[in-house]
Structures are given as C-alpha cells and as structure tokens.
Short mmCIF file of C-alpha atoms in Angstrom, two decimals:
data_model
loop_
_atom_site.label_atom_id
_atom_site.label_comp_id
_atom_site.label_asym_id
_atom_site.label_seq_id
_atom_site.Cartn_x
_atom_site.Cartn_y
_atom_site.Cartn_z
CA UNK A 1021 175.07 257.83 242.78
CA UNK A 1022 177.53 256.64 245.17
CA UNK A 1023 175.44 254.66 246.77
CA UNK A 1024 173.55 252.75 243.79
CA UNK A 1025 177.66 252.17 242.92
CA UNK A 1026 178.17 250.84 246.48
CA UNK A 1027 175.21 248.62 245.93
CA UNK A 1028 176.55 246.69 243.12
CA UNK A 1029 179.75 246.50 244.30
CA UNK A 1030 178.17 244.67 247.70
CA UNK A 1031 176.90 242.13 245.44
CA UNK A 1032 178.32 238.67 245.79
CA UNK A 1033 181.22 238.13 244.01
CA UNK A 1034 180.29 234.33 243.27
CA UNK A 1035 176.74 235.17 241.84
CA UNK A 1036 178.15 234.84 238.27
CA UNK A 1037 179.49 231.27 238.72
CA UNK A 1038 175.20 230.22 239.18
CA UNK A 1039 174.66 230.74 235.65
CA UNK A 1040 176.40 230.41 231.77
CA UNK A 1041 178.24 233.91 231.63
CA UNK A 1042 175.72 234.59 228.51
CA UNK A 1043 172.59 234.40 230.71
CA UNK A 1044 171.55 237.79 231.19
CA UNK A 1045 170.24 238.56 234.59
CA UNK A 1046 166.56 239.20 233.83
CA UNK A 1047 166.20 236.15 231.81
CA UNK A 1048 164.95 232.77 234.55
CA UNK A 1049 167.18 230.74 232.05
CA UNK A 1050 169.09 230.23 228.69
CA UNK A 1051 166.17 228.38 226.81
CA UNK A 1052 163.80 231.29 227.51
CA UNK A 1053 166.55 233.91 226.68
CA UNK A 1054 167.26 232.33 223.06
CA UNK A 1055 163.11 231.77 222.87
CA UNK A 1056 162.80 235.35 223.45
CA UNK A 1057 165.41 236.20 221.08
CA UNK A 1058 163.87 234.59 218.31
CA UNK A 1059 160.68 236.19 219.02
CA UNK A 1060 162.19 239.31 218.47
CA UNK A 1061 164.09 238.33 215.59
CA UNK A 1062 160.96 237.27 214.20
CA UNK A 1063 159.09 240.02 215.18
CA UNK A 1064 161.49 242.17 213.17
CA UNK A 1065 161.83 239.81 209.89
CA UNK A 1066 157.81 240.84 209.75
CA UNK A 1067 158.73 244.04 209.65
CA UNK A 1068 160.91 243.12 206.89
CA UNK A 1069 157.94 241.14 204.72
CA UNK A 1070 156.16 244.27 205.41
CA UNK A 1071 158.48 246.39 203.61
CA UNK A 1072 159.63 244.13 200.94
CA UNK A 1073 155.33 243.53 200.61
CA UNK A 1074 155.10 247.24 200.25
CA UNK A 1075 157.72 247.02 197.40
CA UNK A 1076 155.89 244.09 195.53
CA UNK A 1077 152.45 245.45 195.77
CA UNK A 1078 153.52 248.37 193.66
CA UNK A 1079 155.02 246.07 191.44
CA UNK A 1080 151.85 244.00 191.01
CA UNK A 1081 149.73 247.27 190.64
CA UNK A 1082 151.92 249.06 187.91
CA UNK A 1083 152.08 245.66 186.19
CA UNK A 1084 148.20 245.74 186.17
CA UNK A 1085 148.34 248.93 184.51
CA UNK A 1086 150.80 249.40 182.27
CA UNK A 1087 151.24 245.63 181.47
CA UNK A 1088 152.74 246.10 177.90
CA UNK A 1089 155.32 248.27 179.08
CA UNK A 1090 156.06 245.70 182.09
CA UNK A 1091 156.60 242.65 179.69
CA UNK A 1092 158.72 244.29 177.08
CA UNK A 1093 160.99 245.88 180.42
CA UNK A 1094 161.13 242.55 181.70
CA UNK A 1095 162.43 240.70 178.41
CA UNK A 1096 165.41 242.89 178.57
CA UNK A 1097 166.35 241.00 181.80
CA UNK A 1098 168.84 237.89 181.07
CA UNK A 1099 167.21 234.27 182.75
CA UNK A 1100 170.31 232.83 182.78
CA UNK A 1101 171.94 235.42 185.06
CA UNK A 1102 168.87 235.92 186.95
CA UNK A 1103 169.13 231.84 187.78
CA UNK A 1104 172.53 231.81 188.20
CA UNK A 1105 172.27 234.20 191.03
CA UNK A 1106 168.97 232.41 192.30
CA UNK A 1107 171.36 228.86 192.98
CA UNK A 1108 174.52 231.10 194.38
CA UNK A 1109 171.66 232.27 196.63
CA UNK A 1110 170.34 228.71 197.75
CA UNK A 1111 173.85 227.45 197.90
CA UNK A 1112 174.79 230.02 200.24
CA UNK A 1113 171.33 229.53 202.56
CA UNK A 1114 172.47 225.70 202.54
CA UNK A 1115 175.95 226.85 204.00
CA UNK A 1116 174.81 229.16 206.31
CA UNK A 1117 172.12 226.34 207.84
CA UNK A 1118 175.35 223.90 207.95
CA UNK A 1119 177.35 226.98 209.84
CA UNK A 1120 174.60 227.12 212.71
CA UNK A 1121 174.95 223.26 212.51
CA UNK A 1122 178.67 223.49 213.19
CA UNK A 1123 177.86 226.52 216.38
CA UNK A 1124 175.17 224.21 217.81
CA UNK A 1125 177.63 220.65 217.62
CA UNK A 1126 180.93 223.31 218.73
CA UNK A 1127 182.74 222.44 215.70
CA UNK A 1128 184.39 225.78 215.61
CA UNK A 1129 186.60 225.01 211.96
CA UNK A 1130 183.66 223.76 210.48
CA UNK A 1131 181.64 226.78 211.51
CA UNK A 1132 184.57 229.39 210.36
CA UNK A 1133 184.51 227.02 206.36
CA UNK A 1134 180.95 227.70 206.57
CA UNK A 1135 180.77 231.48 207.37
CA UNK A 1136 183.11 231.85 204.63
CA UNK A 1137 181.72 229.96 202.17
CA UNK A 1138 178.63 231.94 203.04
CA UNK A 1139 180.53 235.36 202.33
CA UNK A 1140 181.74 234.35 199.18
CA UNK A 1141 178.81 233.35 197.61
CA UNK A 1142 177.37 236.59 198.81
CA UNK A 1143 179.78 238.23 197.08
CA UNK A 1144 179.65 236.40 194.44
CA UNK A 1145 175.71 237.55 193.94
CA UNK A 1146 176.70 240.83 194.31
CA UNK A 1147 179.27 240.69 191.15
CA UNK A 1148 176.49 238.95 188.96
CA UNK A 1149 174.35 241.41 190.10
CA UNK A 1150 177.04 244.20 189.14
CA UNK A 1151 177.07 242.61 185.70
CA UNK A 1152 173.46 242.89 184.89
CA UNK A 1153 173.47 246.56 186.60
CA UNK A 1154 176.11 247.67 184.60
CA UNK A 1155 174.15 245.90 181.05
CA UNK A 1156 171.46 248.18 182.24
CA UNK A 1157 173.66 251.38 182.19
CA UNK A 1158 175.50 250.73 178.52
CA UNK A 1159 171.68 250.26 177.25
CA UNK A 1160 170.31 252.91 178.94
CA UNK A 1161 167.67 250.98 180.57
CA UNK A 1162 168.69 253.15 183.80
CA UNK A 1163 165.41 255.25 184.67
CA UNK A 1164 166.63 259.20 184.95
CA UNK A 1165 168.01 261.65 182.21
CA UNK A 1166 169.68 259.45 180.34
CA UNK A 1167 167.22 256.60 179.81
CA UNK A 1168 166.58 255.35 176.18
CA UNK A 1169 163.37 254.23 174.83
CA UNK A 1170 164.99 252.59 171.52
CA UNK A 1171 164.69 248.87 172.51
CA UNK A 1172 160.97 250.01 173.19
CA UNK A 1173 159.98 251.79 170.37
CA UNK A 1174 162.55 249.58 167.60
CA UNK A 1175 162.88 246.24 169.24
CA UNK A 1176 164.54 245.18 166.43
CA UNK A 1177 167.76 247.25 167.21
CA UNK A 1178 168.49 244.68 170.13
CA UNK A 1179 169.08 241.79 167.94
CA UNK A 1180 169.92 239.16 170.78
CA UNK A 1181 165.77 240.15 172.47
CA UNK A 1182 164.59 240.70 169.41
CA UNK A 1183 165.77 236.73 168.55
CA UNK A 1184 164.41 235.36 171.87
CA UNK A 1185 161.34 237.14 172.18
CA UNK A 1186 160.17 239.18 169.02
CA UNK A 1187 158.88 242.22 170.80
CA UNK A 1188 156.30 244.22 168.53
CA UNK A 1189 157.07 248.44 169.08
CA UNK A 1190 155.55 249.61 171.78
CA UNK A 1191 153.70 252.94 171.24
CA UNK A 1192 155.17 256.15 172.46
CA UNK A 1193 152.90 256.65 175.43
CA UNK A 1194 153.32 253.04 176.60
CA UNK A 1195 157.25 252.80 175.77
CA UNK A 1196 157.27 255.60 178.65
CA UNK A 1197 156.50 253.43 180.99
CA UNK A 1198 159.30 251.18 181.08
CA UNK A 1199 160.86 253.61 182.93
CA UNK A 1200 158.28 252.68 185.74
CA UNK A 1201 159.30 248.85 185.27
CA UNK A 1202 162.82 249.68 185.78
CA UNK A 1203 162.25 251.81 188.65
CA UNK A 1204 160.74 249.21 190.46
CA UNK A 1205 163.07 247.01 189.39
CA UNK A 1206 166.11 248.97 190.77
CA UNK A 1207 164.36 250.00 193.62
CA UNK A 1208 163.75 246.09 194.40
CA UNK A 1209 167.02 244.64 193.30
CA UNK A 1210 168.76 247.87 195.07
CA UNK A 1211 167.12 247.16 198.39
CA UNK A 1212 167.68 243.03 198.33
CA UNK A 1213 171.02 243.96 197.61
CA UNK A 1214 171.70 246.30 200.10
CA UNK A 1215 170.14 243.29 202.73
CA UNK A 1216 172.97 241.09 201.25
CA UNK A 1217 175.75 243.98 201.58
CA UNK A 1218 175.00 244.04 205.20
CA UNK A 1219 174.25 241.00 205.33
CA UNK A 1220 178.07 240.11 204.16
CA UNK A 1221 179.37 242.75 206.64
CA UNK A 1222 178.37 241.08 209.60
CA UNK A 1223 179.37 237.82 208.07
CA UNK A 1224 182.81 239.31 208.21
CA UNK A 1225 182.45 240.36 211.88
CA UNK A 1226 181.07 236.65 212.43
CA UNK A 1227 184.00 235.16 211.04
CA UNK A 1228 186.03 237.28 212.77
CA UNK A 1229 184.72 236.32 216.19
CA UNK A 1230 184.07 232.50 215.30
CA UNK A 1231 188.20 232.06 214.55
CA UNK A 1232 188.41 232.70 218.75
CA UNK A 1233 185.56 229.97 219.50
CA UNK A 1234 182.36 233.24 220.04
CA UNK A 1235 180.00 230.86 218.91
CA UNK A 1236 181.15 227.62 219.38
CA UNK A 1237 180.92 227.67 223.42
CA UNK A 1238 177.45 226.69 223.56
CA UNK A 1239 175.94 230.62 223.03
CA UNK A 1240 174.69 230.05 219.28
CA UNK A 1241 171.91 232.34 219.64
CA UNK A 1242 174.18 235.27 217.27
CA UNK A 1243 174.64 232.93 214.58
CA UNK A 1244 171.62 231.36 214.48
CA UNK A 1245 169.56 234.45 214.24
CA UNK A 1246 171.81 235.98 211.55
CA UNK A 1247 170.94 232.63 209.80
CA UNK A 1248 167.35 233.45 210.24
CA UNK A 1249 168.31 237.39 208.26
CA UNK A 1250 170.39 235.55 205.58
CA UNK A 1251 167.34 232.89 204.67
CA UNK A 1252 165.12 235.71 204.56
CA UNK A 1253 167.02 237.65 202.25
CA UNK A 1254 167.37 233.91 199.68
CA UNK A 1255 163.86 234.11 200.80
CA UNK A 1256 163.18 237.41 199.13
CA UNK A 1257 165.03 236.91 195.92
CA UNK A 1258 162.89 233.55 195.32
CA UNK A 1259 160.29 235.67 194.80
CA UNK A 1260 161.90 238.78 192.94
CA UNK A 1261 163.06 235.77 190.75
CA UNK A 1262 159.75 235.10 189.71
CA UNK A 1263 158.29 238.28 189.35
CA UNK A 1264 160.96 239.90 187.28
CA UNK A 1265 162.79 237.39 185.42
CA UNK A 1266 160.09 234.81 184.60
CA UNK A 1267 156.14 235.54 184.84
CA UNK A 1268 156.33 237.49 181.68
CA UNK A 1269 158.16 235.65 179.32
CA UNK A 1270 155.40 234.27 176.64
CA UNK A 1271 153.18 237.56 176.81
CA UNK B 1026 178.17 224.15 233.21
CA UNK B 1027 176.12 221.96 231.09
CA UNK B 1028 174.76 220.40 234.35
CA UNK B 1029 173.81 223.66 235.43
CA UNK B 1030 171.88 224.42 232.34
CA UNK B 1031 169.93 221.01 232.77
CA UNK B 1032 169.36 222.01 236.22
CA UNK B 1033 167.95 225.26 235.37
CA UNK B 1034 165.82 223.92 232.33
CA UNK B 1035 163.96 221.05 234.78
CA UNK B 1036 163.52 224.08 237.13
CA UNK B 1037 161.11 226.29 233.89
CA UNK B 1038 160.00 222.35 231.65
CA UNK B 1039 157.70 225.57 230.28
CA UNK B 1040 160.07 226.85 227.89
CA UNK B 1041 160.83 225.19 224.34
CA UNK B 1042 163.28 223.15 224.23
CA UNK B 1043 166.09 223.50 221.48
CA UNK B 1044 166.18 221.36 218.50
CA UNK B 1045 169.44 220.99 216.58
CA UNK B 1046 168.47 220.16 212.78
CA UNK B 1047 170.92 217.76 211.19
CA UNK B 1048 173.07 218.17 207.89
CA UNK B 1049 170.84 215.73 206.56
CA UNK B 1050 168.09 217.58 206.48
CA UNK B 1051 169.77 220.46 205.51
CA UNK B 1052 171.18 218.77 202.05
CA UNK B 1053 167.28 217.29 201.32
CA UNK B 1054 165.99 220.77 201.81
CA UNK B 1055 168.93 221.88 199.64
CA UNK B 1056 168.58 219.63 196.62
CA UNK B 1057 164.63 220.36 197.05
CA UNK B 1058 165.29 224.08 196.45
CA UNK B 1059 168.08 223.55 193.62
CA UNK B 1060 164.75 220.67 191.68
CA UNK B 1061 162.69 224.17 192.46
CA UNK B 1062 164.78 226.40 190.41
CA UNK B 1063 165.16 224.13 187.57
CA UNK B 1064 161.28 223.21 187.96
CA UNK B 1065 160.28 227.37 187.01
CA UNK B 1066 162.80 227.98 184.81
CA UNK B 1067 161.56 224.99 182.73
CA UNK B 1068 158.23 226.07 183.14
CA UNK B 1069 158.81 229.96 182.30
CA UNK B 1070 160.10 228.36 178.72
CA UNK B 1071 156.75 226.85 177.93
CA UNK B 1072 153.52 229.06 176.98
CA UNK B 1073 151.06 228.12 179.66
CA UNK B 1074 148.96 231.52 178.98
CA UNK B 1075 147.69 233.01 182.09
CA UNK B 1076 148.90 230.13 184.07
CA UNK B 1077 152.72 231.09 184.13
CA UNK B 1078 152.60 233.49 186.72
CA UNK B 1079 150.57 231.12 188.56
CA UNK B 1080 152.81 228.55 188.67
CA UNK B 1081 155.79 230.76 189.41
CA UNK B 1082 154.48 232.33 192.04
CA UNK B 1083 153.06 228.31 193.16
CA UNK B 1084 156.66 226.84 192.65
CA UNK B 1085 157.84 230.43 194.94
CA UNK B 1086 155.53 229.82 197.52
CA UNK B 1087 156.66 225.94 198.11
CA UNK B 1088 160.38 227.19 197.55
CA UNK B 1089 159.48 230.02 200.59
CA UNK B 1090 157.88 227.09 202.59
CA UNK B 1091 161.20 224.61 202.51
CA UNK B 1092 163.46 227.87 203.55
CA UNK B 1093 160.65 228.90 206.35
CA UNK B 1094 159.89 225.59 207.88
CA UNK B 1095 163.68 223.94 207.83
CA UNK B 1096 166.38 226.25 207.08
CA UNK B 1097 164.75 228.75 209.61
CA UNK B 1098 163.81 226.26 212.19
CA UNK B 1099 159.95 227.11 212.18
CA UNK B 1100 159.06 223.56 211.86
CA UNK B 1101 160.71 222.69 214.93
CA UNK B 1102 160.23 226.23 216.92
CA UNK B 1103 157.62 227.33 219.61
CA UNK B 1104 153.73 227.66 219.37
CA UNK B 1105 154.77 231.47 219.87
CA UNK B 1106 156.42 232.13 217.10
CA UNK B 1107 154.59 229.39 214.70
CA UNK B 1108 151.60 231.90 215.82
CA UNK B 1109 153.11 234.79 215.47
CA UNK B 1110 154.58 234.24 212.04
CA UNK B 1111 151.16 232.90 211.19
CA UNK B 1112 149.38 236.32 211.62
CA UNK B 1113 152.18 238.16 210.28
CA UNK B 1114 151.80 236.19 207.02
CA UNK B 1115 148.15 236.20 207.30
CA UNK B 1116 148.39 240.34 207.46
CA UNK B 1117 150.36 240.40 204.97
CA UNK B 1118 148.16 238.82 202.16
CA UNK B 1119 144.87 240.65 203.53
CA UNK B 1120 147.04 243.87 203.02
CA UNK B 1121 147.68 242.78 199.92
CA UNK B 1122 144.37 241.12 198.20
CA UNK B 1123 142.61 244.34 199.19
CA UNK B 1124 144.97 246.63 197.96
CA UNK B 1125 144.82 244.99 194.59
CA UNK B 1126 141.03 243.87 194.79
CA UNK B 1127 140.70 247.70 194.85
CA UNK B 1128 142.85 248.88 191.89
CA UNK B 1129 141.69 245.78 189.48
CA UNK B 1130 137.67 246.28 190.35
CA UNK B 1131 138.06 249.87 190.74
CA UNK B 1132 137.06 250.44 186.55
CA UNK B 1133 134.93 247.45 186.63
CA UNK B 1134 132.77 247.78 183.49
CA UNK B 1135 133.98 250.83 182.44
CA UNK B 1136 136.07 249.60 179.60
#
C-alpha cells in the first residue's frame, strides 16, 4: 500500500502540463478519447432502440389482434396536442444541436441560452403531456379498477369523438381491449417521458456547470453526447407520434 | 494548448477528426423536420386506406434519418460508429419482421 502510494507520488510533477487536463491517461490523445466516447454512447443508445423496439413490437402485435379495439382507443387521443408536443420536441432538438454549436465555437452565453431554452421546452412537453394524462383520468381511459368502457360501448356519449370520428359500439368482448391499447400507451408515453424527466435533470446540472465555462474550454465531449440522448428521445416520440396519434384515424 | 493538441493529433492522423456542424445546417434540418410534421398530419386527415400507416411510418423514417444523420453527427462521424449503428439498426428490424412474420402467418388459412 505504501509503496504503490510512494509510487505515484514519485511521479513527475510536470507530466500533467504534456497533455489538455481532460485527456485521461490511457487515452494516446483527445480525438481518440471523444471517438471512443461516442462509441460508447452509441453503443448504449442501441440499447435504448432495443428497449423502446421491445415496447413497439407489442404495440404492433396487439394492434394486429385486437385492431378494433386499437382504433377506437386511439381516436380518444387529441392530434392537436399530440402535434403540438411533436414541434416543442423538434424545437428543442434544434436548440440543443445549436448548444453543442455554441460548446464546440466556446461561446459560453450562447451555450447557457441554449441549454435553457432546451429545458424549457422539455418542460413544456411534459405539461402538455400532463394535460392529456390527466383527460385520460377524468374519462377513465386509465387501465386498472377504475377504467370505463362507456366511450367504447356508447360512442355517442363523447360528443366531441363521436363528431370527429363516428365510432360504431364496439362489442363487449372487444371494448375490453382498450384497456390493452391504453396500457401500451401509458407504458410508452410513461417511459419517453421518464427519458425526458432525466433528460431535463441533467440539463439542469449542464446549465449549472456551463455558467462557469465546463464546456466551453474546448472539452465538449459532455454536451455533445447528452445532445446525442436528447435527439434520441425527439427521435422516439417521432415515431410514438405516428403510431398512436395518427395511423388509425380513417379506420 | 491547442498546439499541443495539433501536435498530438499529427502524431495518431488514424483517428477521426472532429467536424463542427454549422447553425446553418442545423436551421435546414430544422425547418425540414417542422415541413415533416405538417406533411403527416395533413396526410393522417385524408383516407388513403391501408396506405396511412405506410406513409406515417415513411414520413417517420425520413424524419428519424434528418435527426440521425445531422443533428447527431452520424453523417459526419467515423466508419466505426456509421458501422456500428448500421448493424444495430439492421438487428433491430430482423428482430422485428420475424417477430411479427410469426404472429401474422401464424393462423394463415385458418380463418
């Protein structure tokens, strides 16, 4: 123990001034640190398609079967929120791409307006979201004890769907099975969301760090990574957007 | 510093260099995704039978592509990681065209 200590204290004191202070030791240099970084970082956003692929499958499948069911749950969703959320989304990817921008040129203001522009919009998903969630509890469209089949079986006592898409009564068996539909949808909206609520926590750490100039000394690698999770969560909900709010509109 | 870091990088030419992608690019890719959006919702509003999940899921994929290739740097990253993402993608689908090849053909003709 006391010798290993001994060791590192022998080494030159100087041998830090060779090298960025970011370079860590076993990497030969800072472009194959950051490429190895992004390997991993991509290495784990597969992981991510994985799971979210997992997710969608089901989807697909249950849709195969119980397809009735799936387009009457799905005409209870609202487009416009659904889009409104999909541009906060986009807008948000385009400020987070400027933010790594702003780290890679050093513009350290410009990179703090971006990060929280970026936050806001994410929170600004997450109250839309919050919105439709909570138009899903007052109907009962929430799968568990308390879930209703009414809009199912009597279409016609949700005047505003009934207008826009004029359901026919689903029969008893198949009405059950919007509680699948919602399921899937919760579990799918749930998880994206919970991406984004992380997502928007380490924002807030970012922002934190980029108001003392982290990022904007020429180490980027942080922020552009994060960028990489944040596009891949937009990335997500471009797809969720289709499959839930609009491929089932006209059956 | 900085000359030390071009020092280092003529020492390994092997690794990839960094590419810095512009704000313009950023605002085409931007407006490209916002014409995307409009592009399904307009098309979810008109009765193309069987061919509105198709085109959803088309508009989607060319949506995923713009994010993918500019606003996460692919386009302009190393032959490791174009590769890599590559057969992660191409995993992905098999896993999931066999997967549902099975559960559509598994009652074929016995309806």
């Amino acid at each position: 123990m006391s010798d290993s200590t001994a060791i590192a204290h022998g080494a030159p004191a100087d041998a830090h001034e060779e090298h960025p202070s970011y370079l860590r030791h076993h990497f030969n240099s800072v472009e194959q640190q950051s490429d190895a970084t992004n390997f991993a970082m991509w290495l784990f956003l597969l992981t991510e398609i994985m799971f979210f692929g997992g997710l969608f499958t089901a989807y697909l499948i249950y849709r195969n079967w119980y397809y009735p069911a799936f387009v009457a749950g799905s005409h209870q969703l609202n487009v416009v929120w659904g889009t409104l959320n999909t541009v906060v989304l986009i807008c948000s990817s385009f400020t987070m791409a400027m933010g790594v921008w702003c780290a890679e040129t050093r513009r350290r203001r410009g990179l703090v307006l971006c990060l929280s522009l970026t936050f806001i919009l994410g929170l600004c998903f997450l109250g839309i979201k919050g919105i439709e969630y909570r138009e899903k509890f007052e109907m009962h469209h929430v799968p568990g004890q308390h879930y209703s089949l009414q809009s199912f079986l009597d279409p016609q006592s949700n005047p505003e769907v009934y207008a826009e898409y004029h359901d026919k009564p689903l029969a008893l068996d198949m009405a059950r099975h919007t509680e699948i539909y919602f399921s899937l949808y919760f579990a799918l909206t749930g998880m994206h969301a919970l991406h984004m609520i992380i997502g928007i926590g380490i924002l807030g750490f970012m922002i934190y760090r980029a108001r003392d100039g982290a990022y904007t000394a020429g180490h980027t690698t942080f922020v552009e990574n994060f960028g990489y999770y944040w596009h891949f969560v937009d990335l997500v909900w471009i797809y969720l957007f289709a499959l839930l709010y609009l491929i089932s509109r006209h059956q | 510093m900085s000359e030390q870091a071009q020092h280092v990088e003529h020492e390994h030419p092997v690794e990839h260099e960094h590419h810095i992608v512009g704000p313009k690019v950023y605002v085409v890719v931007f407006f490209g995704l916002l014409m995307g959006t409009a592009l399904t919702v307009w098309a979810s509003f008109v009765d193309l039978g069987p061919w509105n999940p198709v085109i959803a899921l088309a508009i989607a994929t060319g949506k995923a592509t713009l994010v993918v290739l500019y606003f996460m740097h692919v386009k302009y990253s190393s032959k490791l990681t174009k590769l890599t993402i590559g057969a992660g993608i191409f995993t992905f689908l098999a896993l999931i065209s066999m997967t549902l090849s099975d559960y559509i053909s598994r009652a074929w003709g016995r309806w």
